[in-house]
Amino acid sequence: MEDESKLRAFEARIEAGEKIEPKDWMPERYRKQLIRMISQHAHSEIVGMLPEGNWITRAPSLRRKMGLLAKVQDEAGHGLYLYCSAETLGVDRSEVVDQLLYGTAKYSSIFNYPTLTWADIGTIGWLVDGAAIVNQTMLAKCSYGPYSRANIRICKEENFHKKQGYEIVATMAKGTPEQKRMVQDAVNRWWWPSLTMFGPPDKDSPNSAELMKWQVKLQSNDELRQRFVNLTVPQASVVGVALPDPDLKYNSKTGNWDFGALNWDEFFAVIKGNGPCNRQRMRARRIAHENGKWVRDAAGAYAAKKRAA
Amino acid sequence: MDDDSRHALFEYLLRLGDDRLVLGHRLSEWCGHGPILEEDIALTNIALDCIGQANNFLQLAGSVENKGRTADDLAYFREAIEFKNLMLVEQPNGDFAYTIARQFLFDVFSFHLLEELQHSSHQELAGIAAKAVKEDRYHLRHSREWVLRLGDGTDESHQRIQSAFNDLWMYTGEIFQADKVDDLLFEKGISVDLKSIESKWSENVSEALTEATLAVPDAEQYMASGSRQGIHTEYLGHMLTEMQILTRSFPEAKW
Amino acid sequence: MPQRKGQLKGSPMSKDQNHQGDSQWPIWEVFVQAKTGAPHEHAGSLHAPDAEIALQNARDVYSRRSEAVNIWVVESKNITATTPEDNPTFFEPAADKIYRHPQFYKIPRGVKNL
């Protein structure tokens, strides 16, 4: 069969470390999986603007205000790069955005938690961006050219996000007693959700084997999660913040930090829409999208008039 | 520099700083809520430019005042009545048309002002203006292009931006009202002639509105004034309450 | 064949304008020159209603960290590209034209800076 030999050639190319480009032959499954993954990634960037955007108008200094604004703006940029790379696979941005706003498209569950104090902004930069960087560093090496290139650009830019967050955490952790309390409280709330960002355990992750075979992913969810824990534990101790896990301890046999059980029931509930802020986040995005329609229409109409003139 | 001039310059720098701080803050409220991703990014860029310019002007204000106040002290520990920004820039965002109209009316003013201020006899002020005017040239290009698109886009966009200009027009009169501060600094070659800026502003604004098929609002109407003396609209107090909440709640803290 | 809609064929507007609930702006490809003397390189894409807005958006999206001294934008549908099926006829024949490379030619020993 022709497809059979095309599939073998495709897999041989991936095996040889070649990148797949938009117009190359690819199995329908590969295309579908990529569209799903890339658009979820893009949605996460866009929805992720909201919890941090919540503190832009209350940032406590001009320097912090500019840093946070630039960071949230980068997330819009990252969403944009990612939507564009999804579009190389034959979907429209408006289609996938519609699936987010009016359908069942998913995004990272972490953004359905509220940002309650300024310390949350530091903690998100440190932990949530830290986890995202671990994931995106892997995706920068993935087999699909446009997605790999988007992630390379994202990783370059996102470095400052994590540093900014860690700086906020470090400053508050050696600040007033109220600030110290705020930081510890924020870390207590964000630690566990940030560990779930890598997705369900390998044994419950139905797509993983296929994605790894085609080198869309190069490491498993559990491997990435472990890497993130190993990186983060020493960072927490430098600033004197406790990670809220009594089971966290160094395993000299494996060289890893062992950690306690994650609450997967909560993770799946939040993914399905039952988290503290799911409705609030989607409402904000729908309002922005619907209020923007007349603007997009106006610019389209103006361009059409000028073309006709 | 004598005390009168120093005080006038401090006041003048507050005006320059506060205009940009308040406008930048308003624009930052759009972040994450823009009409399309590309424009969300564009508005945030302009917000960042404005806040950066505000930081520079307020820092210089603090050093001219010479009482040890930083830009942050001035931004976060003054009451609304001590803010010297124009009423125009403190108006809430409204819809995208309102934001663009507000931006355009300010950009035309700010661009011509900064272009002149580059030649101020006060070197540090001239230096900040020279850097800022490049940013403002871009802001003006952006807001002007959008005025054209909304004015000459669809019926709905035309109506929205026309009514935005109509509503905002009453805040444009005070932009060019010179007072003692302006006069004193103009004599010393530090500030600019507001009259000459006003004529360029009127010409640019009516030219753009006409090109956008919009009517220039009637100049003979009620015009608000007083913001340079700290008299504002009701909106500023709420904005500052939000902006200053954290620093005012924990005045001892470093962030 | 997997392919970005509106790229290399058809008009993106015709379909998109009918898209339920939204008139999507067409896609533009952005090329940035990092410094004078350097070639323009593809940076990515974006949506814009016309060339002016495409340029402005390109500046804000792809040059926030002074990555550019010059920007080109071109609507994606105006780019004509080879397809993978073209590869054997387009590119493979160039592979054995060794006479285009300096190693093909022998020169006498001892000649310098030729």
PDB file of C-alpha atoms in Angstrom, chain A residues 90-253:
ATOM      1  CA  GLY A  90      -4.522  23.342   7.996  1.00  0.00           C
ATOM      2  CA  VAL A  91      -6.721  24.855  10.709  1.00  0.00           C
ATOM      3  CA  ASP A  92      -7.710  28.510  11.078  1.00  0.00           C
ATOM      4  CA  ARG A  93      -6.940  30.416  14.231  1.00  0.00           C
ATOM      5  CA  SER A  94     -10.588  31.466  14.399  1.00  0.00           C
ATOM      6  CA  GLU A  95     -11.616  27.798  14.304  1.00  0.00           C
ATOM      7  CA  VAL A  96      -9.429  26.741  17.206  1.00  0.00           C
ATOM      8  CA  VAL A  97     -10.280  29.879  19.189  1.00  0.00           C
ATOM      9  CA  ASP A  98     -13.959  29.060  18.697  1.00  0.00           C
ATOM     10  CA  GLN A  99     -13.271  25.561  20.043  1.00  0.00           C
ATOM     11  CA  LEU A 100     -11.804  27.131  23.165  1.00  0.00           C
ATOM     12  CA  LEU A 101     -14.523  29.718  23.716  1.00  0.00           C
ATOM     13  CA  TYR A 102     -17.587  27.769  22.635  1.00  0.00           C
ATOM     14  CA  GLY A 103     -16.460  24.158  22.482  1.00  0.00           C
ATOM     15  CA  THR A 104     -14.550  21.688  24.550  1.00  0.00           C
ATOM     16  CA  ALA A 105     -10.936  22.551  23.784  1.00  0.00           C
ATOM     17  CA  LYS A 106      -8.655  22.230  26.799  1.00  0.00           C
ATOM     18  CA  TYR A 107      -5.952  24.400  28.265  1.00  0.00           C
ATOM     19  CA  SER A 108      -3.557  23.981  31.144  1.00  0.00           C
ATOM     20  CA  SER A 109      -5.535  23.461  34.348  1.00  0.00           C
ATOM     21  CA  ILE A 110      -3.114  25.629  36.343  1.00  0.00           C
ATOM     22  CA  PHE A 111      -4.706  28.838  35.065  1.00  0.00           C
ATOM     23  CA  ASN A 112      -7.987  27.997  36.739  1.00  0.00           C
ATOM     24  CA  TYR A 113      -6.553  28.854  40.134  1.00  0.00           C
ATOM     25  CA  PRO A 114      -6.898  32.391  41.516  1.00  0.00           C
ATOM     26  CA  THR A 115      -4.091  34.912  42.126  1.00  0.00           C
ATOM     27  CA  LEU A 116      -4.863  36.190  45.610  1.00  0.00           C
ATOM     28  CA  THR A 117      -1.831  38.222  46.646  1.00  0.00           C
ATOM     29  CA  TRP A 118       1.156  39.839  44.956  1.00  0.00           C
ATOM     30  CA  ALA A 119       3.236  36.854  46.088  1.00  0.00           C
ATOM     31  CA  ASP A 120       1.225  34.730  43.648  1.00  0.00           C
ATOM     32  CA  ILE A 121       2.805  36.714  40.812  1.00  0.00           C
ATOM     33  CA  GLY A 122       6.289  35.826  41.989  1.00  0.00           C
ATOM     34  CA  THR A 123       5.335  32.227  42.638  1.00  0.00           C
ATOM     35  CA  ILE A 124       3.736  31.772  39.225  1.00  0.00           C
ATOM     36  CA  GLY A 125       6.831  33.148  37.508  1.00  0.00           C
ATOM     37  CA  TRP A 126       9.067  30.867  39.510  1.00  0.00           C
ATOM     38  CA  LEU A 127       7.051  27.627  39.586  1.00  0.00           C
ATOM     39  CA  VAL A 128       4.563  27.788  36.723  1.00  0.00           C
ATOM     40  CA  ASP A 129       6.954  29.333  34.215  1.00  0.00           C
ATOM     41  CA  GLY A 130       9.690  27.128  35.575  1.00  0.00           C
ATOM     42  CA  ALA A 131       7.599  24.046  34.823  1.00  0.00           C
ATOM     43  CA  ALA A 132       6.599  25.427  31.436  1.00  0.00           C
ATOM     44  CA  ILE A 133      10.248  25.985  30.515  1.00  0.00           C
ATOM     45  CA  VAL A 134      11.121  22.365  31.338  1.00  0.00           C
ATOM     46  CA  ASN A 135       8.327  21.258  29.039  1.00  0.00           C
ATOM     47  CA  GLN A 136       9.052  23.740  26.265  1.00  0.00           C
ATOM     48  CA  THR A 137      12.764  23.015  26.254  1.00  0.00           C
ATOM     49  CA  MET A 138      11.808  19.487  25.290  1.00  0.00           C
ATOM     50  CA  LEU A 139       9.246  20.678  22.716  1.00  0.00           C
ATOM     51  CA  ALA A 140      11.897  22.895  21.095  1.00  0.00           C
ATOM     52  CA  LYS A 141      13.466  19.623  19.912  1.00  0.00           C
ATOM     53  CA  CYS A 142      10.249  18.069  18.632  1.00  0.00           C
ATOM     54  CA  SER A 143       9.957  16.605  15.146  1.00  0.00           C
ATOM     55  CA  TYR A 144       7.529  19.149  13.678  1.00  0.00           C
ATOM     56  CA  GLY A 145       9.499  22.121  12.293  1.00  0.00           C
ATOM     57  CA  PRO A 146       7.084  25.020  12.934  1.00  0.00           C
ATOM     58  CA  TYR A 147       6.263  23.835  16.479  1.00  0.00           C
ATOM     59  CA  SER A 148       9.923  23.323  17.264  1.00  0.00           C
ATOM     60  CA  ARG A 149      10.796  26.815  15.986  1.00  0.00           C
ATOM     61  CA  ALA A 150       7.962  28.420  17.969  1.00  0.00           C
ATOM     62  CA  ASN A 151       9.210  26.732  21.143  1.00  0.00           C
ATOM     63  CA  ILE A 152      12.793  27.836  20.521  1.00  0.00           C
ATOM     64  CA  ARG A 153      11.604  31.420  20.344  1.00  0.00           C
ATOM     65  CA  ILE A 154       9.396  30.971  23.399  1.00  0.00           C
ATOM     66  CA  CYS A 155      12.201  29.457  25.486  1.00  0.00           C
ATOM     67  CA  LYS A 156      14.521  32.336  24.612  1.00  0.00           C
ATOM     68  CA  GLU A 157      11.948  34.864  25.756  1.00  0.00           C
ATOM     69  CA  GLU A 158      10.647  32.992  28.748  1.00  0.00           C
ATOM     70  CA  ASN A 159      13.913  32.915  30.574  1.00  0.00           C
ATOM     71  CA  PHE A 160      13.271  36.350  32.030  1.00  0.00           C
ATOM     72  CA  HIS A 161       9.822  35.298  33.251  1.00  0.00           C
ATOM     73  CA  LYS A 162      11.205  32.760  35.635  1.00  0.00           C
ATOM     74  CA  LYS A 163      13.962  35.074  36.844  1.00  0.00           C
ATOM     75  CA  GLN A 164      11.455  37.856  37.428  1.00  0.00           C
ATOM     76  CA  GLY A 165       9.263  35.537  39.463  1.00  0.00           C
ATOM     77  CA  TYR A 166      12.120  34.188  41.505  1.00  0.00           C
ATOM     78  CA  GLU A 167      13.335  37.723  42.202  1.00  0.00           C
ATOM     79  CA  ILE A 168       9.891  38.677  43.538  1.00  0.00           C
ATOM     80  CA  VAL A 169       9.810  35.571  45.721  1.00  0.00           C
ATOM     81  CA  ALA A 170      13.350  36.166  46.999  1.00  0.00           C
ATOM     82  CA  THR A 171      12.642  39.836  47.776  1.00  0.00           C
ATOM     83  CA  MET A 172       9.460  39.052  49.685  1.00  0.00           C
ATOM     84  CA  ALA A 173      11.004  36.072  51.462  1.00  0.00           C
ATOM     85  CA  LYS A 174      13.489  38.380  53.148  1.00  0.00           C
ATOM     86  CA  GLY A 175      10.957  41.179  53.640  1.00  0.00           C
ATOM     87  CA  THR A 176       8.468  42.026  56.380  1.00  0.00           C
ATOM     88  CA  PRO A 177       6.675  39.289  58.357  1.00  0.00           C
ATOM     89  CA  GLU A 178       3.527  39.897  56.260  1.00  0.00           C
ATOM     90  CA  GLN A 179       5.482  39.458  53.057  1.00  0.00           C
ATOM     91  CA  LYS A 180       7.052  36.232  54.299  1.00  0.00           C
ATOM     92  CA  ARG A 181       3.611  34.897  55.165  1.00  0.00           C
ATOM     93  CA  MET A 182       2.297  35.876  51.732  1.00  0.00           C
ATOM     94  CA  VAL A 183       5.121  34.063  49.953  1.00  0.00           C
ATOM     95  CA  GLN A 184       4.784  30.870  51.955  1.00  0.00           C
ATOM     96  CA  ASP A 185       1.033  30.875  51.463  1.00  0.00           C
ATOM     97  CA  ALA A 186       1.414  31.364  47.708  1.00  0.00           C
ATOM     98  CA  VAL A 187       3.944  28.539  47.420  1.00  0.00           C
ATOM     99  CA  ASN A 188       1.652  26.278  49.455  1.00  0.00           C
ATOM    100  CA  ARG A 189      -1.173  26.927  47.013  1.00  0.00           C
ATOM    101  CA  TRP A 190       0.803  26.732  43.744  1.00  0.00           C
ATOM    102  CA  TRP A 191       3.242  23.883  44.386  1.00  0.00           C
ATOM    103  CA  TRP A 192       0.915  20.950  43.802  1.00  0.00           C
ATOM    104  CA  PRO A 193      -0.942  22.381  40.802  1.00  0.00           C
ATOM    105  CA  SER A 194       2.381  23.213  39.155  1.00  0.00           C
ATOM    106  CA  LEU A 195       3.459  19.560  39.440  1.00  0.00           C
ATOM    107  CA  THR A 196       0.328  18.492  37.579  1.00  0.00           C
ATOM    108  CA  MET A 197       1.266  20.750  34.658  1.00  0.00           C
ATOM    109  CA  PHE A 198       3.265  17.903  33.122  1.00  0.00           C
ATOM    110  CA  GLY A 199       0.089  15.896  32.652  1.00  0.00           C
ATOM    111  CA  PRO A 200      -1.143  12.621  34.140  1.00  0.00           C
ATOM    112  CA  PRO A 201       1.274   9.855  35.202  1.00  0.00           C
ATOM    113  CA  ASP A 202       2.739   7.901  32.288  1.00  0.00           C
ATOM    114  CA  LYS A 203       0.588   4.868  33.066  1.00  0.00           C
ATOM    115  CA  ASP A 204      -2.582   6.977  32.612  1.00  0.00           C
ATOM    116  CA  SER A 205      -1.430   9.025  29.644  1.00  0.00           C
ATOM    117  CA  PRO A 206      -2.981   7.385  26.597  1.00  0.00           C
ATOM    118  CA  ASN A 207      -1.345   9.594  23.958  1.00  0.00           C
ATOM    119  CA  SER A 208       2.182   9.481  25.291  1.00  0.00           C
ATOM    120  CA  ALA A 209       3.574   6.377  23.563  1.00  0.00           C
ATOM    121  CA  GLU A 210       2.514   7.507  20.123  1.00  0.00           C
ATOM    122  CA  LEU A 211       3.736  11.071  20.681  1.00  0.00           C
ATOM    123  CA  MET A 212       7.096   9.770  21.815  1.00  0.00           C
ATOM    124  CA  LYS A 213       7.409   7.374  18.895  1.00  0.00           C
ATOM    125  CA  TRP A 214       6.949  10.302  16.504  1.00  0.00           C
ATOM    126  CA  GLN A 215       9.186  12.512  18.650  1.00  0.00           C
ATOM    127  CA  VAL A 216       6.524  15.104  19.261  1.00  0.00           C
ATOM    128  CA  LYS A 217       7.514  14.526  22.862  1.00  0.00           C
ATOM    129  CA  LEU A 218      10.980  13.331  23.748  1.00  0.00           C
ATOM    130  CA  GLN A 219      10.483  12.701  27.441  1.00  0.00           C
ATOM    131  CA  SER A 220       7.566  11.306  29.378  1.00  0.00           C
ATOM    132  CA  ASN A 221       5.346  13.292  31.752  1.00  0.00           C
ATOM    133  CA  ASP A 222       6.865  11.617  34.798  1.00  0.00           C
ATOM    134  CA  GLU A 223      10.425  12.200  33.629  1.00  0.00           C
ATOM    135  CA  LEU A 224       9.767  15.892  33.092  1.00  0.00           C
ATOM    136  CA  ARG A 225       7.985  16.200  36.436  1.00  0.00           C
ATOM    137  CA  GLN A 226      10.930  14.616  38.222  1.00  0.00           C
ATOM    138  CA  ARG A 227      13.343  16.923  36.443  1.00  0.00           C
ATOM    139  CA  PHE A 228      11.321  19.949  37.558  1.00  0.00           C
ATOM    140  CA  VAL A 229      11.241  18.783  41.188  1.00  0.00           C
ATOM    141  CA  ASN A 230      14.989  18.173  41.167  1.00  0.00           C
ATOM    142  CA  LEU A 231      15.623  21.662  39.787  1.00  0.00           C
ATOM    143  CA  THR A 232      13.227  23.421  42.148  1.00  0.00           C
ATOM    144  CA  VAL A 233      14.042  21.937  45.556  1.00  0.00           C
ATOM    145  CA  PRO A 234      17.443  23.665  45.843  1.00  0.00           C
ATOM    146  CA  GLN A 235      15.941  26.963  44.580  1.00  0.00           C
ATOM    147  CA  ALA A 236      13.373  26.832  47.371  1.00  0.00           C
ATOM    148  CA  SER A 237      15.994  26.286  50.021  1.00  0.00           C
ATOM    149  CA  VAL A 238      18.134  29.224  48.788  1.00  0.00           C
ATOM    150  CA  VAL A 239      15.267  31.641  49.466  1.00  0.00           C
ATOM    151  CA  GLY A 240      14.193  29.830  52.619  1.00  0.00           C
ATOM    152  CA  VAL A 241      10.725  28.863  51.417  1.00  0.00           C
ATOM    153  CA  ALA A 242       9.301  25.470  52.406  1.00  0.00           C
ATOM    154  CA  LEU A 243       7.754  23.232  49.760  1.00  0.00           C
ATOM    155  CA  PRO A 244       4.501  21.849  51.206  1.00  0.00           C
ATOM    156  CA  ASP A 245       5.288  18.140  50.896  1.00  0.00           C
ATOM    157  CA  PRO A 246       6.224  16.098  53.987  1.00  0.00           C
ATOM    158  CA  ASP A 247       7.286  13.206  51.745  1.00  0.00           C
ATOM    159  CA  LEU A 248       9.838  15.248  49.833  1.00  0.00           C
ATOM    160  CA  LYS A 249      13.256  13.708  50.410  1.00  0.00           C
ATOM    161  CA  TYR A 250      16.457  13.069  48.524  1.00  0.00           C
ATOM    162  CA  ASN A 251      16.936   9.532  47.251  1.00  0.00           C
ATOM    163  CA  SER A 252      20.639   8.842  47.102  1.00  0.00           C
ATOM    164  CA  LYS A 253      20.113   5.667  45.085  1.00  0.00           C
TER     165      LYS A 253
END
